[in-house]
């Protein structure tokens, strides 16, 4: 395996990520990754901060997408799309989000709100070890 992370490159990546999401969809299972229509919704949302698209992280194994760290509308709100065979990337993806997908408060402090599925206790543990706290007051 030769896994590498790189920045989102534009329309070619849009299609490839869409195919990745379709390929990793598991009917009848808890939805782990976004469904492809949500990716399309995010990308074409009128309020999307398009200036930050190049900050989306794409993980590849021998040229195949195996993970994506993405914001939805604005930086600071991060979602993780992970191939089920590459869950060992979770810690690296969270660190990538901290360095590339953060937002800044008025006082200059950075923040990341990492959206992790409630059933992904492994990822919750990783986030906790990296200093994150679970917010119970969000929908």
mmCIF file of C-alpha atoms in Angstrom:
data_model
loop_
_atom_site.group_PDB
_atom_site.id
_atom_site.type_symbol
_atom_site.label_atom_id
_atom_site.label_comp_id
_atom_site.label_asym_id
_atom_site.label_seq_id
_atom_site.Cartn_x
_atom_site.Cartn_y
_atom_site.Cartn_z
ATOM 1 C CA UNK A 1 0.000 0.000 0.000
ATOM 2 C CA UNK A 2 1.164 3.488 -0.802
ATOM 3 C CA UNK A 3 -1.346 5.776 0.908
ATOM 4 C CA UNK A 4 -0.931 9.477 0.355
ATOM 5 C CA UNK A 5 -3.007 12.523 1.194
ATOM 6 C CA UNK A 6 -3.418 15.469 -1.109
ATOM 7 C CA UNK A 7 -5.605 18.508 -1.606
ATOM 8 C CA UNK A 8 -8.829 18.439 -3.576
ATOM 9 C CA UNK A 9 -8.162 19.300 -7.231
ATOM 10 C CA UNK A 10 -11.530 20.334 -8.627
ATOM 11 C CA UNK A 11 -14.037 18.869 -11.100
ATOM 12 C CA UNK A 12 -12.111 15.644 -11.697
ATOM 13 C CA UNK A 13 -12.071 14.977 -7.953
ATOM 14 C CA UNK A 14 -15.750 15.876 -7.681
ATOM 15 C CA UNK A 15 -16.637 12.940 -9.934
ATOM 16 C CA UNK A 16 -14.124 10.570 -8.337
ATOM 17 C CA UNK A 17 -15.371 11.319 -4.804
ATOM 18 C CA UNK A 18 -18.937 10.786 -5.982
ATOM 19 C CA UNK A 19 -17.970 7.349 -7.322
ATOM 20 C CA UNK A 20 -16.119 6.581 -4.068
ATOM 21 C CA UNK A 21 -19.266 7.359 -2.055
ATOM 22 C CA UNK A 22 -21.408 5.154 -4.306
ATOM 23 C CA UNK A 23 -18.863 2.326 -4.069
ATOM 24 C CA UNK A 24 -18.656 2.458 -0.267
ATOM 25 C CA UNK A 25 -22.422 2.634 0.314
ATOM 26 C CA UNK A 26 -23.558 -0.453 2.214
ATOM 27 C CA UNK A 27 -27.349 -1.022 1.940
ATOM 28 C CA UNK A 28 -28.942 -2.044 5.206
ATOM 29 C CA UNK A 29 -25.948 -0.883 7.234
ATOM 30 C CA UNK A 30 -25.735 2.238 9.324
ATOM 31 C CA UNK A 31 -24.732 5.028 6.999
ATOM 32 C CA UNK A 32 -21.096 5.731 7.670
ATOM 33 C CA UNK A 33 -20.214 7.891 4.701
ATOM 34 C CA UNK A 34 -22.369 10.448 3.010
ATOM 35 C CA UNK A 35 -24.622 9.248 0.250
ATOM 36 C CA UNK A 36 -23.483 10.639 -3.102
ATOM 37 C CA UNK A 37 -26.440 13.078 -3.328
ATOM 38 C CA UNK A 38 -25.289 14.796 -0.126
ATOM 39 C CA UNK A 39 -21.845 15.359 -1.679
ATOM 40 C CA UNK A 40 -23.542 16.873 -4.714
ATOM 41 C CA UNK A 41 -25.789 18.999 -2.466
ATOM 42 C CA UNK A 42 -22.745 20.308 -0.566
ATOM 43 C CA UNK A 43 -20.838 21.080 -3.742
ATOM 44 C CA UNK A 44 -23.654 23.028 -5.390
ATOM 45 C CA UNK A 45 -25.037 24.722 -2.256
ATOM 46 C CA UNK A 46 -25.306 28.485 -2.877
ATOM 47 C CA UNK A 47 -23.610 29.294 0.453
ATOM 48 C CA UNK A 48 -20.620 26.988 -0.084
ATOM 49 C CA UNK A 49 -17.280 28.644 0.614
ATOM 50 C CA UNK A 50 -15.777 27.707 -2.759
ATOM 51 C CA UNK A 51 -12.531 29.486 -1.971
ATOM 52 C CA UNK A 52 -11.662 26.681 0.466
ATOM 53 C CA UNK A 53 -12.371 23.654 -1.745
ATOM 54 C CA UNK A 54 -8.629 23.072 -2.186
ATOM 55 C CA UNK A 55 -8.415 22.496 1.580
ATOM 56 C CA UNK A 56 -10.494 19.291 1.351
ATOM 57 C CA UNK A 57 -8.228 16.294 1.996
ATOM 58 C CA UNK A 58 -8.239 13.260 -0.298
ATOM 59 C CA UNK A 59 -6.509 10.018 0.737
ATOM 60 C CA UNK A 60 -5.509 7.615 -2.001
ATOM 61 C CA UNK A 61 -4.100 4.119 -2.045
ATOM 62 C CA UNK A 62 -2.376 3.410 -5.363
ATOM 63 C CA UNK A 63 -4.535 6.082 -7.017
ATOM 64 C CA UNK A 64 -7.860 4.897 -5.530
ATOM 65 C CA UNK A 65 -9.698 7.214 -3.145
ATOM 66 C CA UNK A 66 -9.954 5.643 0.315
ATOM 67 C CA UNK A 67 -10.864 8.671 2.421
ATOM 68 C CA UNK A 68 -12.014 12.271 2.272
ATOM 69 C CA UNK A 69 -12.067 14.960 4.978
ATOM 70 C CA UNK A 70 -14.530 17.622 3.898
ATOM 71 C CA UNK A 71 -16.361 20.654 5.245
ATOM 72 C CA UNK A 72 -19.997 21.037 4.293
ATOM 73 C CA UNK A 73 -20.746 24.727 3.808
ATOM 74 C CA UNK A 74 -18.019 26.522 5.744
ATOM 75 C CA UNK A 75 -14.698 25.659 7.269
ATOM 76 C CA UNK A 76 -14.679 24.400 10.849
ATOM 77 C CA UNK A 77 -17.452 21.825 10.320
ATOM 78 C CA UNK A 78 -15.706 18.631 9.233
ATOM 79 C CA UNK A 79 -17.067 15.299 7.999
ATOM 80 C CA UNK A 80 -15.066 12.168 7.320
ATOM 81 C CA UNK A 81 -15.720 9.736 4.472
ATOM 82 C CA UNK A 82 -13.697 6.557 4.986
ATOM 83 C CA UNK A 83 -13.447 3.312 3.043
ATOM 84 C CA UNK A 84 -14.287 0.456 5.460
ATOM 85 C CA UNK A 85 -10.888 -1.170 4.806
ATOM 86 C CA UNK A 86 -9.006 2.015 5.771
ATOM 87 C CA UNK A 87 -10.405 2.948 9.165
ATOM 88 C CA UNK A 88 -6.829 3.132 10.465
ATOM 89 C CA UNK A 89 -6.676 6.571 8.769
ATOM 90 C CA UNK A 90 -9.074 8.179 11.253
ATOM 91 C CA UNK A 91 -6.418 9.745 13.471
ATOM 92 C CA UNK A 92 -4.530 11.146 10.486
ATOM 93 C CA UNK A 93 -7.746 12.497 9.002
ATOM 94 C CA UNK A 94 -8.605 14.286 12.230
ATOM 95 C CA UNK A 95 -5.122 15.823 12.362
ATOM 96 C CA UNK A 96 -5.495 16.900 8.726
ATOM 97 C CA UNK A 97 -8.783 18.615 9.611
ATOM 98 C CA UNK A 98 -7.084 20.488 12.451
ATOM 99 C CA UNK A 99 -4.396 21.781 10.093
ATOM 100 C CA UNK A 100 -6.442 22.484 6.960
ATOM 101 C CA UNK A 101 -10.196 22.589 7.599
ATOM 102 C CA UNK A 102 -10.314 24.748 10.730
ATOM 103 C CA UNK A 103 -12.192 28.010 11.160
ATOM 104 C CA UNK A 104 -11.122 30.950 13.285
ATOM 105 C CA UNK A 105 -13.005 32.721 16.031
ATOM 106 C CA UNK A 106 -12.981 36.515 16.289
ATOM 107 C CA UNK A 107 -10.076 36.319 18.729
ATOM 108 C CA UNK A 108 -7.986 34.290 16.256
ATOM 109 C CA UNK A 109 -8.344 30.907 17.965
ATOM 110 C CA UNK A 110 -8.857 27.960 15.619
ATOM 111 C CA UNK A 111 -11.604 25.396 16.007
ATOM 112 C CA UNK A 112 -12.822 22.209 14.351
ATOM 113 C CA UNK A 113 -16.210 20.661 14.956
ATOM 114 C CA UNK A 114 -15.653 17.047 13.920
ATOM 115 C CA UNK A 115 -18.873 15.269 13.010
ATOM 116 C CA UNK A 116 -18.492 11.626 14.012
ATOM 117 C CA UNK A 117 -21.289 9.071 13.761
ATOM 118 C CA UNK A 118 -22.710 8.108 17.166
ATOM 119 C CA UNK A 119 -22.087 4.427 16.478
ATOM 120 C CA UNK A 120 -18.402 4.969 15.605
ATOM 121 C CA UNK A 121 -17.042 4.498 19.102
ATOM 122 C CA UNK A 122 -13.544 3.862 17.739
ATOM 123 C CA UNK A 123 -13.447 7.301 16.106
ATOM 124 C CA UNK A 124 -14.983 8.903 19.209
ATOM 125 C CA UNK A 125 -12.150 7.413 21.296
ATOM 126 C CA UNK A 126 -9.534 8.695 18.843
ATOM 127 C CA UNK A 127 -11.052 12.180 18.979
ATOM 128 C CA UNK A 128 -11.153 12.108 22.772
ATOM 129 C CA UNK A 129 -7.465 11.122 22.900
ATOM 130 C CA UNK A 130 -6.706 14.087 20.644
ATOM 131 C CA UNK A 131 -8.462 16.471 23.041
ATOM 132 C CA UNK A 132 -11.973 16.632 21.584
ATOM 133 C CA UNK A 133 -15.115 16.766 23.707
ATOM 134 C CA UNK A 134 -18.476 15.423 22.624
ATOM 135 C CA UNK A 135 -21.152 18.095 22.209
ATOM 136 C CA UNK A 136 -24.488 16.770 23.384
ATOM 137 C CA UNK A 137 -26.453 19.893 22.436
ATOM 138 C CA UNK A 138 -26.205 19.536 18.651
ATOM 139 C CA UNK A 139 -28.881 17.953 16.473
#
